[in-house]
Tab-separated table of C-alpha atoms in Angstrom:
chain	number	residue	atom	x	y	z
A	9	SER	CA	-4.923	12.695	15.279
A	10	GLN	CA	-2.678	10.290	14.146
A	11	THR	CA	0.294	10.802	11.803
A	12	ILE	CA	3.253	8.743	10.382
A	13	HIS	CA	6.637	9.835	9.571
A	14	GLN	CA	9.604	8.997	7.593
A	15	TRP	CA	13.036	10.039	6.891
A	16	PRO	CA	15.091	10.844	4.837
A	17	ALA	CA	12.614	12.050	1.927
A	18	THR	CA	15.534	10.981	-0.522
A	19	LEU	CA	18.704	9.156	-0.362
A	20	VAL	CA	21.829	8.091	-2.495
A	21	GLN	CA	24.157	5.648	-1.453
A	22	PRO	CA	26.855	3.807	-2.624
A	23	VAL	CA	26.530	-0.099	-3.140
A	24	GLY	CA	28.053	-1.389	-0.617
A	25	SER	CA	27.043	1.100	2.211
A	26	PRO	CA	24.861	0.542	4.901
A	27	LEU	CA	21.545	1.766	5.113
A	28	SER	CA	18.940	2.756	7.945
A	29	LEU	CA	15.248	4.169	7.213
A	30	GLU	CA	13.195	4.969	10.158
A	31	CYS	CA	9.363	5.520	10.436
A	32	THR	CA	7.547	6.385	13.564
A	33	VAL	CA	3.925	6.913	14.285
A	34	GLU	CA	2.454	9.084	16.599
A	35	GLY	CA	-1.262	9.177	18.223
A	36	THR	CA	-1.712	5.699	18.424
A	37	SER	CA	-0.748	2.789	20.265
A	38	ASN	CA	0.181	-0.906	19.226
A	39	PRO	CA	-0.285	-0.527	15.569
A	40	ASN	CA	0.646	-2.845	12.814
A	41	LEU	CA	3.692	-1.732	11.008
A	42	TYR	CA	4.468	-2.244	7.795
A	43	TRP	CA	7.398	-1.667	5.410
A	44	TYR	CA	7.041	-1.705	1.530
A	45	ARG	CA	9.099	-1.187	-1.658
A	46	GLN	CA	7.531	0.209	-4.900
A	47	ALA	CA	10.154	-0.161	-8.048
A	48	ALA	CA	9.060	2.801	-10.854
A	49	GLY	CA	5.532	2.031	-12.394
A	50	ARG	CA	4.839	-0.970	-10.430
A	51	GLY	CA	3.277	-2.120	-7.598
A	52	LEU	CA	4.130	-2.356	-3.602
A	53	GLN	CA	6.039	-5.322	-2.415
A	54	LEU	CA	5.416	-5.839	0.944
A	55	LEU	CA	8.935	-6.425	2.765
A	56	PHE	CA	8.189	-6.726	6.232
A	57	TYR	CA	5.280	-6.344	9.210
A	58	SER	CA	5.298	-6.002	12.790
A	59	VAL	CA	2.406	-7.018	15.356
A	60	GLY	CA	4.181	-5.755	18.257
A	61	ILE	CA	7.993	-4.772	19.904
A	62	GLY	CA	10.471	-7.042	18.708
A	63	GLN	CA	8.156	-9.362	16.534
A	64	ILE	CA	8.888	-8.875	12.848
A	65	SER	CA	7.467	-11.100	9.860
A	66	SER	CA	9.671	-10.962	6.554
A	67	GLU	CA	7.817	-11.491	3.523
A	68	VAL	CA	11.009	-11.478	0.945
A	69	PRO	CA	14.381	-13.273	1.633
A	70	GLN	CA	16.930	-10.318	0.773
A	71	ASN	CA	19.904	-8.150	2.605
A	72	LEU	CA	17.089	-6.123	4.090
A	73	SER	CA	16.120	-6.456	7.996
A	74	ALA	CA	13.772	-4.898	9.993
A	75	SER	CA	13.337	-3.899	13.621
A	76	ARG	CA	10.792	-2.606	15.778
A	77	PRO	CA	12.826	-1.298	19.004
A	78	GLN	CA	9.810	0.853	20.662
A	79	ASP	CA	5.679	0.444	20.223
A	80	ARG	CA	5.391	3.234	17.503
A	81	GLN	CA	9.287	3.033	15.782
A	82	PHE	CA	10.076	0.952	12.799
A	83	ILE	CA	13.385	0.512	11.151
A	84	LEU	CA	14.395	-0.893	7.813
A	85	SER	CA	18.160	-1.355	7.748
A	86	SER	CA	20.877	-3.283	5.303
A	87	LYS	CA	24.403	-3.826	6.166
A	88	LYS	CA	25.611	-3.843	2.392
A	89	LEU	CA	23.143	-2.090	-0.252
A	90	LEU	CA	22.794	-3.518	-3.693
A	91	LEU	CA	22.047	-2.086	-7.157
A	92	SER	CA	18.678	-3.526	-7.071
A	93	ASP	CA	17.660	-1.848	-3.762
A	94	SER	CA	16.813	1.205	-4.970
A	95	GLY	CA	13.349	1.889	-5.206
A	96	PHE	CA	10.823	3.973	-3.140
A	97	TYR	CA	10.290	2.636	0.294
A	98	LEU	CA	6.837	2.959	1.969
A	99	CYS	CA	5.826	2.428	5.519
A	100	ALA	CA	2.532	1.831	6.559
A	101	TRP	CA	0.385	1.474	10.005
A	102	ARG	CA	-2.699	-0.424	10.441
A	103	PRO	CA	-5.121	0.150	13.540
A	104	ARG	CA	-6.200	-2.956	14.848
A	105	ARG	CA	-9.291	-4.385	14.056
A	106	ARG	CA	-9.289	-2.239	10.897
A	107	GLU	CA	-8.507	-2.439	7.269
A	108	THR	CA	-7.149	0.738	6.444
A	109	GLN	CA	-3.724	1.346	5.860
A	110	TYR	CA	-2.014	4.553	6.230
A	111	PHE	CA	1.033	5.686	4.577
A	112	GLY	CA	3.791	7.742	5.304
A	113	PRO	CA	5.337	10.062	2.767
A	114	GLY	CA	8.099	7.365	1.895
A	115	THR	CA	11.904	7.540	1.159
A	116	ARG	CA	13.035	7.657	-2.245
A	117	LEU	CA	16.680	5.480	-2.430
A	118	LEU	CA	18.891	5.513	-5.328
A	119	VAL	CA	21.892	3.194	-4.784
A	120	LEU	CA	24.664	3.693	-7.255
B	84	GLY	CA	-0.408	-18.501	-2.785
B	85	GLN	CA	-1.697	-15.158	-3.495
B	86	SER	CA	-2.320	-12.964	-6.475
B	87	LEU	CA	-4.602	-10.133	-7.669
B	88	GLU	CA	-4.867	-9.217	-11.281
B	89	GLN	CA	-5.933	-5.693	-12.544
B	90	PRO	CA	-5.834	-3.782	-15.871
B	91	SER	CA	-2.565	-1.593	-16.299
B	92	GLU	CA	-4.287	1.498	-17.725
B	93	VAL	CA	-7.246	2.810	-18.638
B	94	THR	CA	-8.347	6.058	-19.948
B	95	ALA	CA	-11.390	8.232	-19.906
B	96	VAL	CA	-12.352	11.717	-20.552
B	97	GLU	CA	-13.079	14.366	-17.972
B	98	GLY	CA	-16.942	13.815	-16.601
B	99	ALA	CA	-17.290	10.132	-17.760
B	100	ILE	CA	-17.782	7.177	-15.614
B	101	VAL	CA	-14.560	4.319	-15.323
B	102	GLN	CA	-14.408	1.117	-13.976
B	103	ILE	CA	-11.136	-0.327	-12.662
B	104	ASN	CA	-11.349	-4.458	-12.055
B	105	CYS	CA	-9.844	-6.734	-9.720
B	106	THR	CA	-9.849	-10.562	-9.669
B	107	TYR	CA	-7.856	-11.950	-6.625
B	108	GLN	CA	-6.777	-15.356	-5.484
B	109	THR	CA	-6.052	-16.184	-1.716
B	110	SER	CA	-5.904	-18.625	0.856
B	111	GLY	CA	-8.070	-16.735	2.913
B	112	PHE	CA	-9.943	-13.506	2.651
B	113	TYR	CA	-10.962	-10.643	5.066
B	114	GLY	CA	-12.006	-7.973	2.665
B	115	LEU	CA	-10.695	-6.248	-0.317
B	116	SER	CA	-9.442	-2.430	-0.266
B	117	TRP	CA	-8.800	0.394	-2.469
B	118	TYR	CA	-6.088	2.886	-2.599
B	119	GLN	CA	-5.387	5.877	-4.849
B	120	GLN	CA	-1.611	7.102	-5.562
B	121	HIS	CA	-0.569	10.227	-7.714
B	122	ASP	CA	2.762	10.519	-9.290
B	123	GLY	CA	5.217	11.085	-6.455
B	124	GLY	CA	3.039	10.892	-3.699
B	125	ALA	CA	2.229	7.545	-0.895
B	126	PRO	CA	-0.621	5.819	-1.623
B	127	THR	CA	-4.425	6.783	0.322
B	128	PHE	CA	-7.088	4.825	1.128
B	129	LEU	CA	-10.143	4.954	-0.701
B	130	SER	CA	-12.551	2.079	0.244
B	131	TYR	CA	-12.833	-1.198	1.710
B	132	ASN	CA	-15.380	-4.062	0.942
B	133	ALA	CA	-15.654	-7.020	3.508
B	134	LEU	CA	-19.320	-8.163	2.311
B	135	ASP	CA	-20.643	-8.632	-0.901
B	136	GLY	CA	-22.408	-5.242	-2.302
B	137	LEU	CA	-21.667	-2.088	-3.561
B	138	GLU	CA	-19.996	0.775	-1.069
B	139	GLU	CA	-20.289	4.140	-2.132
B	140	THR	CA	-18.366	7.467	-0.646
B	141	GLY	CA	-18.956	10.423	-2.890
B	142	ARG	CA	-18.223	10.233	-6.444
B	143	PHE	CA	-16.266	6.951	-5.761
B	144	SER	CA	-17.696	3.482	-5.394
B	145	SER	CA	-16.806	0.119	-4.999
B	146	PHE	CA	-18.186	-3.453	-5.198
B	147	LEU	CA	-17.159	-6.865	-4.425
B	148	SER	CA	-18.261	-10.296	-5.129
B	149	ARG	CA	-16.689	-12.670	-2.829
B	150	SER	CA	-18.117	-16.006	-4.544
B	151	ASP	CA	-16.381	-14.855	-8.085
B	152	SER	CA	-13.220	-13.582	-6.557
B	153	TYR	CA	-13.636	-10.005	-8.105
B	154	GLY	CA	-14.506	-6.455	-7.326
B	155	TYR	CA	-14.246	-3.167	-8.942
B	156	LEU	CA	-13.415	0.155	-8.063
B	157	LEU	CA	-16.055	2.863	-10.455
B	158	LEU	CA	-15.245	6.610	-10.585
B	159	GLN	CA	-18.050	9.019	-11.470
B	160	GLU	CA	-17.884	12.376	-12.709
B	161	LEU	CA	-14.160	12.173	-13.542
B	162	GLN	CA	-11.813	15.159	-12.685
B	163	MET	CA	-8.308	15.805	-14.093
B	164	LYS	CA	-7.249	15.345	-10.750
B	165	ASP	CA	-8.364	11.409	-10.807
B	166	SER	CA	-5.476	10.559	-12.847
B	167	ALA	CA	-3.502	8.255	-10.786
B	168	SER	CA	-2.510	4.904	-10.025
B	169	TYR	CA	-5.249	2.791	-8.533
B	170	PHE	CA	-4.386	-0.480	-6.473
B	171	CYS	CA	-6.834	-3.103	-5.250
B	172	ALA	CA	-5.590	-4.952	-2.024
B	173	VAL	CA	-6.438	-8.037	-0.149
B	174	ARG	CA	-5.915	-9.436	3.234
B	175	GLY	CA	-5.746	-13.031	2.736
B	176	GLY	CA	-5.208	-13.956	6.064
B	177	GLY	CA	-3.028	-12.804	9.215
B	178	PHE	CA	-1.786	-9.375	9.340
B	179	LYS	CA	-0.271	-8.929	5.736
B	180	THR	CA	-1.809	-7.266	3.248
B	181	ILE	CA	-1.431	-7.680	-0.718
B	182	PHE	CA	-1.382	-5.446	-3.163
B	183	GLY	CA	-2.232	-5.276	-7.051
B	184	ALA	CA	0.340	-4.048	-9.434
B	185	GLY	CA	-1.740	-1.145	-10.096
B	186	THR	CA	-3.573	0.317	-12.517
B	187	ARG	CA	-2.904	3.968	-14.087
B	188	LEU	CA	-5.910	5.880	-15.033
B	189	PHE	CA	-5.284	8.825	-17.628
B	190	VAL	CA	-8.222	11.634	-17.534
B	191	LYS	CA	-8.266	13.534	-20.470
B	192	ALA	CA	-10.120	16.836	-21.260
């Protein structure tokens, strides 16, 4: 069976510090991968998606970046965090030729 | 652009039936999905409609009308555990999926 891992579960970072969130998927190959951000009580904002190694599409211009160094690894980064980067970050994968997205447990990021 | 509209909040009593509507505007359309999210948790997939009509999965059903750019999620025999946020989502083209802002469902005893 397939599983998706995200870490850390929670993170408190000062403004201006760097960020690295990691997501890995097990039990599948060549998945479509997604990063979303969710503000409290709000919907899901698509940040990045990837259809293959090294292939990243950005949906929202901001100080975040994403990388996919391996088939089942998706990393979200920032060089300098802003207060507005606080939120619930969710990684998801979607099998090829299917519509279902499977979400990881998420990372709660608080920037102070 | 792409947008989805759904009510922000719905309240119903245990045992009742509730319908959550979703209208969408997209440049392309592959299908309409529904996800459930409990407080503090991650979204989980509920249903998907690519063609017009009703899809039933246990107590949950989902409907789609492509000509009206409209769909709904129907929850029957409501239980307290159904209190959660429900999101409609559309893959309008390519590989990205756009989510609505979510409908918060409150189930009362």
